[in-house]
């Protein structure tokens, strides 16, 4: 199971087996959406399968997640999400009412995110050959003017912003499985982050160097990938990390680090120092961005590492997610 | 299971539940790929999930099928296939050698079809929550010059062409399951049909009115959809239908109609009478098109029906596939 969780095992699978065979050997860093040029137009394209368990949970369901997840991969690649296509693999015996609810959830999420669903496919497999329903969404977007995402452009002194509290989605899913004797007043944060990114880009496009939605593997995994790709180090300040008490409490009980917990409606951005104030202000004024803040800065040393400075002044290395404490989170 | 087989139940699911909710109410006929305009460029997009069982079979495997199936949906929509993205839902415990073989099969099929794979995603689910591996491919293409696919442009006297023998893929899969005490010297016909379509379009583009790859539900289902969309009737001549003896024999033994059996590397085209000779000639000269032929003609009456004239001069109505004799064929 470790290969599907978005951390080290997953990166090895993608980089070791899939990427060289499927994409050829090129030196471009892996991004959330690929850019292609077709008939003279630049478009961005991204695809994801969704196998979240359970399929509905406080704050959302698989249909919403499948739309927002793909919309967000386009948004953090610096693109305006435009068009989606969807597929469903349905386990025989799934009730029509559940299927209908998920199709409606998907349609409503698409409407909220202002993307158009233009095509799809359904396959039905025997009972026991899937887990209720799996979805795959593919999204097409167009480049946001003036935004260039390139981790190699990052410089010491750049700041890392986050759009809001960490870990709500992952802990919500974990508790919704009902396997732990734990309850908390939490909801998945699933939503489109595009309105926040659009507002930030309007105010500070030239200062935006990198963005990522910290889903599987959490903030720690995204920042480790960033550190590796830019060759510099990311210094987090523990007291600046926005974490709801319920998430913090569940993580303490379960021995998990909130930095490793999946998010669905948040994004990270690296912004140059001269633009960070205007980026943060724009983000905080945008709908849903009220809790945005600066959580880290980039330094030259140590190379390719993520460190967190604790409230007591010490510092520790934050690794990527290893193994898989949280499978099927999206 | 009936909803996944591509026949009547499937069409009801797509048209009854999915289409109005997801795509809104528009009067466009359902096609194999959607056309969208982005930054001034027209592109075609299509997506399909692949759940074929078994995952490898004489003549191919799921990785090849996933590339060719999506490439062909673009091709029959009158587009040049350009770019693919792929996702994998992998059952925990699938051996790395199987996974690696399928990734390679996919890469090789993409190279043969001259499309570039630019992105992807993997998810792993628990053992027993999928059947080895499911794949989803989404393809982007650009319009082929001068080709307009519109069933409403079809007129009485138009001819229906097929690119080669019917039913090889479906019967191959059925036999590969090993549940029937039957053997036959058959291989799946999985391949890209784009080279044939490109050659035909170069010779006869203004005469091409409609194309479709008769996959799930077979030639009968594709032609019934066509008859419904154009409001006219399609008259097949039984003696003109290209069917390998092994397919004919297996169908007789199993009580199946070859017209309902899935194909993966064939396509149907409706061509106007003045272009049919040049279209057929170009098709027969193209690599893989040697067995192409005219199998039917369009007539005004009876409305929206498919009929086959038997060798003894009688004629019978050919319906869409009803129920699901052949689930998980692709």
XYZ file of C-alpha atoms in Angstrom:
660
model
C 0.000 0.000 0.000
C 2.895 2.346 0.554
C 3.109 3.201 -3.152
C -0.198 5.028 -3.232
C 0.241 7.406 -0.329
C 2.094 10.206 -2.030
C 5.299 10.062 -0.037
C 8.692 8.504 -0.668
C 7.472 5.132 -1.957
C 5.118 6.858 -4.354
C 7.813 9.163 -5.666
C 10.093 6.175 -6.226
C 7.354 4.408 -8.169
C 6.628 7.441 -10.322
C 10.223 8.481 -10.840
C 11.742 5.021 -10.948
C 9.352 3.063 -13.114
C 6.650 5.219 -14.638
C 8.323 8.481 -15.516
C 11.305 7.240 -17.560
C 9.217 4.677 -19.471
C 6.154 6.814 -20.068
C 7.439 10.362 -20.295
C 10.991 9.713 -21.567
C 14.047 11.118 -19.856
C 13.813 14.837 -19.521
C 15.172 17.058 -16.813
C 11.987 19.038 -16.120
C 10.924 18.854 -12.473
C 7.669 16.951 -11.921
C 4.758 19.363 -11.694
C 1.061 19.082 -10.984
C 0.005 19.690 -14.567
C 1.814 19.262 -17.879
C 2.016 22.104 -20.387
C 1.443 21.264 -24.011
C 1.244 23.393 -27.106
C -1.552 22.506 -29.543
C -2.331 24.434 -32.701
C -0.397 27.377 -31.286
C -2.267 27.464 -27.957
C -0.605 26.667 -24.629
C -2.736 24.436 -22.433
C -2.190 22.689 -19.115
C -3.442 19.143 -18.535
C -3.600 17.007 -15.404
C -5.270 13.757 -14.367
C -5.992 11.983 -11.077
C -7.849 8.914 -9.894
C -9.889 9.131 -6.694
C -10.350 6.095 -4.456
C -11.178 7.826 -1.159
C -12.634 5.617 1.562
C -15.325 6.296 2.752
C -16.849 7.922 -0.319
C -18.684 10.515 1.751
C -17.446 12.295 4.852
C -18.045 15.513 6.772
C -17.547 18.391 4.368
C -17.689 16.485 1.100
C -17.669 13.290 -0.917
C -15.726 11.606 -3.705
C -17.578 13.504 -6.453
C -16.610 16.881 -5.009
C -13.066 15.741 -4.287
C -12.623 14.479 -7.862
C -13.552 17.890 -9.248
C -11.664 20.022 -6.729
C -8.547 17.857 -6.722
C -8.042 18.216 -10.453
C -9.082 21.872 -10.498
C -6.465 22.530 -7.810
C -3.697 20.710 -9.672
C -4.346 23.057 -12.587
C -4.558 26.119 -10.321
C -1.226 25.481 -8.560
C 0.452 24.936 -11.928
C -0.448 28.556 -12.669
C -3.432 27.761 -14.884
C -7.080 28.770 -15.033
C -9.138 25.545 -14.817
C -11.520 25.366 -17.795
C -12.713 21.910 -18.761
C -13.040 18.483 -17.153
C -13.736 14.966 -18.371
C -14.650 12.229 -15.892
C -14.792 8.455 -15.657
C -16.443 6.170 -13.128
C -15.554 2.594 -12.240
C -18.651 1.390 -10.424
C -18.923 -1.741 -8.283
C -21.998 -3.773 -9.250
C -24.639 -3.377 -6.563
C -23.932 0.280 -5.800
C -27.328 1.864 -5.311
C -28.605 4.269 -7.917
C -29.269 6.849 -5.204
C -25.610 6.868 -4.150
C -24.504 7.097 -7.767
C -26.957 9.893 -8.444
C -25.825 11.793 -5.338
C -22.193 11.586 -6.460
C -22.986 12.692 -9.996
C -24.846 15.666 -8.528
C -22.007 16.438 -6.095
C -19.659 16.449 -9.045
C -21.880 18.715 -11.133
C -22.301 21.172 -8.253
C -18.581 21.252 -7.493
C -17.877 21.906 -11.181
C -20.355 24.760 -11.186
C -18.801 26.293 -8.058
C -15.337 25.947 -9.563
C -16.589 27.395 -12.876
C -15.363 24.488 -14.960
C -17.350 22.664 -17.609
C -17.613 18.869 -17.685
C -17.610 17.947 -21.375
C -17.327 14.166 -21.495
C -17.085 10.934 -19.590
C -17.190 7.175 -19.434
C -18.584 4.540 -17.076
C -17.457 0.984 -16.446
C -19.144 -1.471 -14.103
C -17.144 -4.257 -12.457
C -18.370 -7.220 -10.431
C -19.218 -6.898 -6.755
C -15.941 -7.236 -4.827
C -13.791 -5.923 -7.721
C -13.904 -2.268 -6.645
C -14.942 -0.427 -3.475
C -18.290 1.209 -4.364
C -16.974 3.792 -6.839
C -13.669 5.081 -8.169
C -13.490 8.223 -10.243
C -10.894 9.706 -12.549
C -10.948 13.341 -13.586
C -8.787 15.011 -16.186
C -8.631 18.780 -16.371
C -7.569 21.255 -19.006
C -6.567 24.821 -18.187
C -5.071 27.871 -19.787
C -1.984 29.678 -18.448
C -2.545 32.507 -15.963
C -0.922 35.639 -17.340
C 2.443 36.476 -15.866
C 2.723 33.458 -13.556
C 5.766 31.217 -14.017
C 6.190 28.205 -11.758
C 9.792 27.067 -11.580
C 11.458 25.771 -8.416
C 14.840 26.530 -9.965
C 14.037 30.254 -9.767
C 13.802 30.124 -5.942
C 16.331 32.190 -3.995
C 17.395 32.403 -0.349
C 15.108 34.841 1.451
C 11.969 33.782 -0.452
C 8.951 33.133 1.770
C 6.543 30.193 1.893
C 2.835 31.000 2.284
C 0.014 28.625 3.159
C -3.628 29.399 2.375
C -5.096 28.055 5.632
C -5.060 25.380 8.361
C -3.302 22.069 7.769
C -4.572 18.516 8.051
C -8.352 18.967 8.169
C -9.025 16.665 5.222
C -6.758 13.802 6.256
C -7.935 13.670 9.858
C -11.587 13.979 8.779
C -11.231 10.927 6.495
C -9.376 8.969 9.152
C -12.121 9.633 11.717
C -14.921 9.025 9.177
C -13.735 5.433 8.791
C -14.967 4.828 12.325
C -12.093 2.486 13.111
C -10.709 4.745 15.805
C -12.584 5.508 18.968
C -12.205 9.207 18.323
C -14.555 12.028 17.428
C -13.807 15.598 16.513
C -15.644 18.583 15.127
C -13.828 18.599 11.782
C -14.725 18.847 8.110
C -12.754 18.177 4.970
C -11.394 21.408 3.481
C -12.165 20.260 -0.098
C -12.732 23.323 -2.323
C -11.278 25.011 -5.361
C -8.236 27.099 -4.462
C -8.344 28.894 -7.792
C -10.146 32.060 -6.549
C -7.379 32.566 -3.958
C -4.637 31.947 -6.514
C -6.264 34.272 -9.022
C -6.438 37.052 -6.407
C -2.840 36.494 -5.351
C -1.633 36.453 -8.956
C -3.453 39.699 -9.719
C -1.530 41.364 -6.864
C 1.835 39.651 -7.038
C 2.269 37.507 -10.178
C 5.929 38.418 -10.806
C 6.826 37.332 -7.259
C 5.258 33.860 -7.428
C 7.946 31.232 -7.989
C 6.252 27.958 -7.063
C 2.891 26.600 -5.870
C 1.666 23.170 -4.806
C -1.437 21.717 -3.198
C -0.172 19.630 -0.283
C -2.483 16.618 -0.671
C -1.142 13.091 -0.142
C 1.893 13.221 2.128
C 0.941 16.661 3.443
C 2.925 19.894 3.689
C 6.097 18.019 4.673
C 6.137 15.962 1.476
C 5.413 18.938 -0.794
C 8.141 21.004 0.850
C 10.650 18.151 0.672
C 9.966 17.837 -3.049
C 10.443 21.580 -3.335
C 13.711 21.486 -1.351
C 14.990 18.697 -3.573
C 13.981 20.470 -6.781
C 15.453 23.854 -5.779
C 18.468 22.470 -3.900
C 17.929 24.844 -0.973
C 16.397 24.457 2.481
C 12.985 25.376 3.802
C 12.847 26.621 7.396
C 9.463 26.302 9.083
C 8.560 28.036 12.330
C 6.489 25.687 14.467
C 4.495 28.455 16.124
C 3.446 29.855 12.728
C 1.856 26.623 11.483
C -1.934 26.984 11.303
C -3.466 23.821 12.769
C -6.949 23.395 14.201
C -6.970 22.106 17.786
C -8.959 19.036 16.734
C -6.288 18.110 14.180
C -3.485 18.740 16.640
C -5.240 16.635 19.293
C -5.966 13.715 16.932
C -2.370 13.763 15.676
C -1.005 13.678 19.224
C -3.211 10.715 20.114
C -2.337 8.832 16.930
C 1.356 9.660 16.864
C 1.090 11.492 13.542
C 2.745 14.739 12.494
C 0.240 17.320 11.158
C 2.869 18.187 8.548
C 2.288 14.734 7.005
C -1.509 14.935 6.928
C -3.277 15.424 3.583
C -5.048 18.661 2.685
C -7.498 19.109 -0.171
C -8.402 22.802 -0.183
C -5.097 24.470 0.666
C -2.033 25.462 -1.290
C 1.554 26.463 -0.622
C 3.290 29.260 -2.502
C 6.873 30.484 -2.597
C 6.923 34.244 -3.104
C 9.884 36.599 -3.430
C 10.427 38.953 -0.465
C 9.456 42.118 -2.344
C 6.049 40.658 -3.253
C 5.250 38.679 -0.106
C 3.253 41.416 1.636
C 1.031 42.128 -1.329
C 0.602 38.404 -2.027
C -0.405 37.711 1.563
C -2.761 40.687 1.732
C -4.496 39.654 -1.521
C -4.791 36.093 -0.303
C -6.263 37.111 3.028
C -8.842 39.338 1.324
C -9.874 36.578 -1.132
C -12.864 34.361 -0.220
C -11.579 31.516 1.973
C -8.108 32.996 2.420
C -8.635 34.662 5.810
C -6.314 32.281 7.620
C -3.458 32.474 5.100
C -0.020 33.193 6.535
C 3.734 32.952 6.038
C 5.044 29.691 7.510
C 8.614 29.362 6.273
C 11.536 30.921 4.491
C 14.106 29.641 2.031
C 17.789 29.517 2.997
C 20.849 28.348 1.143
C 21.997 25.826 3.762
C 21.646 22.946 4.482
C 21.059 21.880 0.870
C 17.769 20.205 -0.059
C 16.307 19.874 3.438
C 13.209 20.898 5.362
C 13.673 21.987 8.978
C 11.263 23.119 11.627
C 12.268 25.434 14.469
C 10.351 24.427 17.580
C 8.819 26.774 20.117
C 11.759 26.046 22.417
C 14.324 27.196 19.868
C 15.631 23.812 18.731
C 15.260 22.574 15.200
C 14.564 19.194 13.597
C 14.598 17.747 10.094
C 11.137 17.102 8.621
C 11.215 14.189 6.205
C 8.797 13.130 3.486
C 6.049 10.774 4.500
C 7.539 7.280 4.736
C 5.305 4.226 4.560
C 1.601 4.832 4.566
C -0.263 5.724 7.719
C -3.127 7.126 5.635
C -4.014 5.148 2.513
C -6.954 6.054 0.252
C -7.202 9.585 1.566
C -8.250 10.918 -1.866
C -23.422 -5.358 -14.569
C -25.568 -4.478 -17.558
C -24.719 -0.782 -17.221
C -21.088 -1.224 -18.178
C -21.448 -3.177 -21.397
C -21.984 -0.340 -23.819
C -25.439 -1.285 -25.007
C -28.922 -0.144 -24.085
C -28.476 -0.131 -20.293
C -25.269 1.827 -20.636
C -26.837 4.382 -22.930
C -29.726 4.817 -20.483
C -27.253 5.389 -17.652
C -25.247 7.919 -19.616
C -28.192 9.698 -21.183
C -30.611 9.352 -18.286
C -28.491 10.188 -15.284
C -25.032 11.360 -16.184
C -25.436 13.468 -19.277
C -28.152 15.912 -18.128
C -26.560 16.424 -14.712
C -22.946 16.634 -15.817
C -23.052 18.100 -19.296
C -26.240 20.166 -19.020
C -29.074 19.837 -21.484
C -27.882 20.371 -24.978
C -29.098 18.775 -28.169
C -25.713 17.725 -29.532
C -25.525 14.009 -30.294
C -23.155 12.071 -28.033
C -19.807 11.660 -29.749
C -16.585 9.877 -28.947
C -14.664 13.048 -28.163
C -15.775 16.522 -27.096
C -14.628 19.605 -28.984
C -13.561 22.594 -26.913
C -12.098 25.920 -27.839
C -9.216 27.135 -25.632
C -7.276 30.328 -26.252
C -8.525 30.318 -29.807
C -7.472 26.736 -30.566
C -9.956 23.936 -31.260
C -9.076 20.734 -29.452
C -10.795 17.379 -29.016
C -10.779 15.574 -25.675
C -11.914 12.101 -24.658
C -11.509 9.831 -21.633
C -12.056 6.137 -20.889
C -11.458 3.740 -18.046
C -10.176 0.254 -18.831
C -11.091 -2.725 -16.654
C -10.528 -5.571 -19.119
C -10.375 -9.074 -17.654
C -7.919 -10.766 -18.086
C -5.375 -7.958 -18.278
C -3.342 -9.748 -20.950
C -4.656 -11.802 -23.832
C -3.571 -12.946 -27.308
C -2.673 -9.846 -29.294
C -2.408 -7.351 -26.457
C -2.931 -6.283 -22.866
C -4.645 -3.574 -20.839
C -1.791 -1.091 -21.312
C -2.018 -1.271 -25.090
C -5.811 -1.228 -25.028
C -5.825 1.885 -22.831
C -3.684 3.767 -25.330
C -5.350 2.519 -28.512
C -8.904 2.871 -27.166
C -8.473 6.557 -26.417
C -6.437 7.224 -29.557
C -9.256 5.646 -31.584
C -11.970 7.714 -29.886
C -10.061 10.812 -30.996
C -9.472 9.439 -34.486
C -13.147 8.612 -35.157
C -14.138 12.069 -33.942
C -12.104 13.411 -36.863
C -9.072 14.402 -34.799
C -5.366 13.739 -34.913
C -4.391 12.121 -31.569
C -1.605 14.147 -29.924
C -1.273 13.809 -26.177
C -2.304 11.366 -23.446
C -2.416 11.401 -19.669
C -2.874 8.165 -17.748
C -3.886 6.933 -14.299
C -3.533 3.555 -12.648
C -5.592 2.082 -9.825
C -3.428 -0.793 -8.635
C -4.523 -3.643 -6.365
C -2.033 -4.135 -3.524
C -0.015 -7.268 -4.184
C 0.203 -6.863 -7.963
C 3.726 -7.896 -8.861
C 6.173 -5.250 -9.981
C 6.966 -7.295 -13.088
C 3.323 -7.195 -14.213
C 3.137 -3.477 -13.513
C 6.376 -2.858 -15.352
C 5.194 -4.924 -18.338
C 1.983 -2.896 -18.558
C 3.789 0.425 -18.298
C 6.065 -0.705 -21.120
C 3.128 -1.958 -23.191
C 1.549 1.458 -22.767
C 4.734 3.320 -23.720
C 5.223 1.161 -26.805
C 1.614 1.548 -27.919
C 1.932 5.324 -27.505
C 5.062 5.340 -29.616
C 3.404 3.279 -32.352
C 0.382 5.589 -32.278
C 2.668 8.655 -32.311
C 1.118 10.202 -29.200
C 3.018 11.607 -26.256
C 2.196 10.634 -22.674
C 2.712 13.815 -20.636
C 1.386 13.048 -17.171
C -0.161 10.548 -14.848
C -1.206 9.416 -11.397
C -1.147 6.178 -9.430
C -3.373 5.018 -6.592
C -3.004 1.755 -4.702
C -6.040 0.091 -3.091
C -6.169 -2.876 -0.737
C -6.068 -6.444 -2.031
C -9.615 -7.359 -3.034
C -10.646 -3.743 -3.779
C -9.716 -3.842 -7.473
C -8.882 -6.597 -9.959
C -5.098 -6.327 -10.478
C -5.069 -3.009 -12.345
C -7.496 -0.503 -13.817
C -6.310 2.265 -16.103
C -7.823 5.511 -17.283
C -6.498 7.370 -20.293
C -7.488 10.819 -21.464
C -6.498 11.991 -24.914
C -6.220 15.351 -26.600
C -6.277 15.792 -30.339
C -6.472 18.466 -32.966
C -9.102 18.576 -35.726
C -8.309 16.847 -38.999
C -8.635 19.389 -41.807
C -11.846 19.209 -43.749
C -13.463 16.387 -41.763
C -16.859 17.135 -40.171
C -18.576 14.398 -38.187
C -22.315 15.000 -37.947
C -24.904 12.222 -38.112
C -27.520 14.826 -39.042
C -25.751 15.354 -42.381
C -26.383 11.726 -43.413
C -28.572 11.177 -46.492
C -30.287 8.180 -48.082
C -27.839 6.472 -50.427
C -24.800 7.054 -48.184
C -22.644 3.970 -47.665
C -21.264 2.424 -44.470
C -17.659 1.186 -44.563
C -15.884 -1.045 -42.059
C -12.097 -1.178 -41.777
C -11.812 -4.941 -41.245
C -13.202 -8.129 -39.671
C -15.662 -7.910 -36.781
C -15.548 -9.462 -33.323
C -11.918 -10.554 -32.993
C -11.325 -8.605 -29.781
C -14.482 -9.628 -27.944
C -14.203 -13.329 -28.729
C -10.472 -13.310 -27.907
C -11.186 -11.885 -24.435
C -14.045 -14.297 -23.851
C -11.843 -17.269 -24.697
C -8.860 -15.894 -22.747
C -10.921 -16.121 -19.542
C -10.695 -19.884 -19.872
C -14.209 -20.396 -18.560
C -15.437 -21.919 -21.796
C -14.126 -25.176 -23.131
C -13.265 -23.534 -26.427
C -10.080 -22.650 -28.234
C -9.566 -20.681 -31.391
C -6.703 -19.181 -33.315
C -7.688 -15.562 -32.653
C -5.987 -12.377 -31.507
C -7.363 -9.058 -30.315
C -7.387 -6.491 -33.092
C -6.227 -3.688 -30.737
C -4.349 -1.033 -32.743
C -4.574 2.633 -33.629
C -7.010 3.201 -36.492
C -5.672 6.709 -37.074
C -3.343 5.838 -40.000
C -6.334 4.377 -41.863
C -8.529 7.375 -41.075
C -5.809 9.807 -42.078
C -5.405 8.048 -45.442
C -9.163 7.973 -46.007
C -9.519 11.653 -45.074
C -6.714 12.641 -47.444
C -8.636 10.989 -50.294
C -12.253 11.683 -49.366
C -12.594 14.161 -46.477
C -15.617 16.037 -47.897
C -17.539 12.758 -48.209
C -17.028 11.570 -44.616
C -20.172 12.216 -42.561
C -19.708 10.026 -39.471
C -17.222 7.600 -37.911
C -17.298 5.393 -34.834
C -15.151 2.632 -33.346
C -17.574 -0.213 -32.624
C -16.183 -1.296 -29.242
C -18.559 -2.299 -26.414
C -21.855 -3.477 -27.912
C -20.253 -4.068 -31.304
C -21.224 -2.898 -34.776
C -24.935 -3.369 -34.032
C -24.879 -0.922 -31.115
C -22.857 1.715 -32.975
C -25.174 1.510 -35.989
C -28.297 1.680 -33.809
C -26.943 4.846 -32.185
C -26.253 6.194 -35.637
C -29.754 5.275 -36.876
C -31.277 6.992 -33.870
C -29.138 10.110 -34.262
C -29.756 10.478 -38.011
C -33.362 9.248 -37.971
C -32.828 6.999 -40.988
C -32.233 3.274 -41.421
C -29.070 1.297 -41.986
C -29.350 -1.741 -44.242
C -26.646 -4.351 -43.802
C -25.996 -7.184 -46.219
C -25.192 -10.341 -44.316
C -22.901 -11.762 -46.977
C -20.796 -8.560 -46.962
C -19.971 -8.698 -43.249
C -16.283 -9.533 -42.744
C -16.069 -12.138 -39.953
C -13.250 -14.584 -39.303
C -14.364 -18.226 -39.264
C -13.160 -18.610 -35.674
C -15.385 -15.714 -34.555
C -18.341 -17.020 -36.508
C -17.857 -20.488 -35.045
C -17.534 -19.270 -31.461
C -20.615 -17.060 -31.845
C -22.667 -19.964 -33.195
C -21.641 -22.178 -30.294
C -22.320 -19.472 -27.709
C -25.522 -18.132 -29.236
C -24.041 -14.674 -29.794
C -24.441 -12.398 -32.803
C -21.071 -11.234 -34.231
C -22.715 -7.831 -34.750
C -22.824 -7.470 -30.941
C -19.203 -8.448 -30.306
C -16.698 -5.751 -29.336
C -13.942 -4.616 -31.663
C -10.911 -2.560 -30.657
C -8.989 -1.889 -33.847
C -11.778 -1.289 -36.355
C -13.941 1.657 -37.298
C -17.145 2.338 -39.185
C -17.561 5.308 -41.518
C -20.537 6.725 -43.379
C -19.388 8.172 -46.697
C -21.424 9.906 -49.390
C -21.887 7.915 -52.630
C -19.679 10.180 -54.762
C -16.703 9.660 -52.399
C -17.200 6.021 -51.403
C -14.931 4.518 -54.061
C -12.002 6.817 -53.311
C -12.528 6.387 -49.543
C -12.547 2.591 -49.841
C -9.544 2.540 -52.137
C -7.512 4.772 -49.798
C -8.524 2.654 -46.829
C -7.571 -0.605 -48.547
C -4.163 0.823 -49.500
C -3.458 2.074 -45.950
C -1.497 -0.195 -43.577
C -3.973 -2.565 -41.904
C -6.898 -1.604 -44.153
C -6.637 -4.448 -46.666
C -9.884 -6.062 -45.530
C -11.973 -2.873 -45.516
C -15.272 -3.019 -47.361
C -18.736 -1.517 -47.755
C -21.210 -3.320 -45.471
C -24.371 -1.235 -45.531
C -26.276 1.641 -47.018
C -28.512 4.335 -45.579
C -32.197 4.467 -46.533
C -34.995 6.760 -45.503
C -37.356 4.024 -44.251
C -38.011 2.559 -41.737
C -36.973 5.448 -39.490
C -34.184 4.938 -36.954
C -33.657 1.206 -37.453
C -30.885 -1.215 -38.387
C -31.784 -4.139 -40.648
C -29.773 -6.995 -42.046
C -30.659 -8.751 -45.285
C -29.809 -12.424 -44.941
C -28.255 -14.620 -47.588
C -31.693 -16.104 -48.266
C -33.200 -12.720 -49.048
C -35.148 -12.142 -45.832
C -34.387 -9.278 -43.498
C -34.390 -8.859 -39.738
C -34.094 -5.981 -37.288
C -30.736 -5.775 -35.488
C -31.139 -4.265 -32.035
C -28.586 -2.727 -29.677
C -26.918 -5.069 -27.257
C -29.362 -5.754 -24.409
C -28.114 -7.046 -21.067
C -24.485 -7.953 -20.831
C -23.184 -11.186 -22.266
C -19.659 -9.745 -22.331
C -18.738 -7.581 -19.335
C -15.245 -6.116 -18.845
C -14.299 -6.508 -22.474
C -12.212 -3.307 -22.371
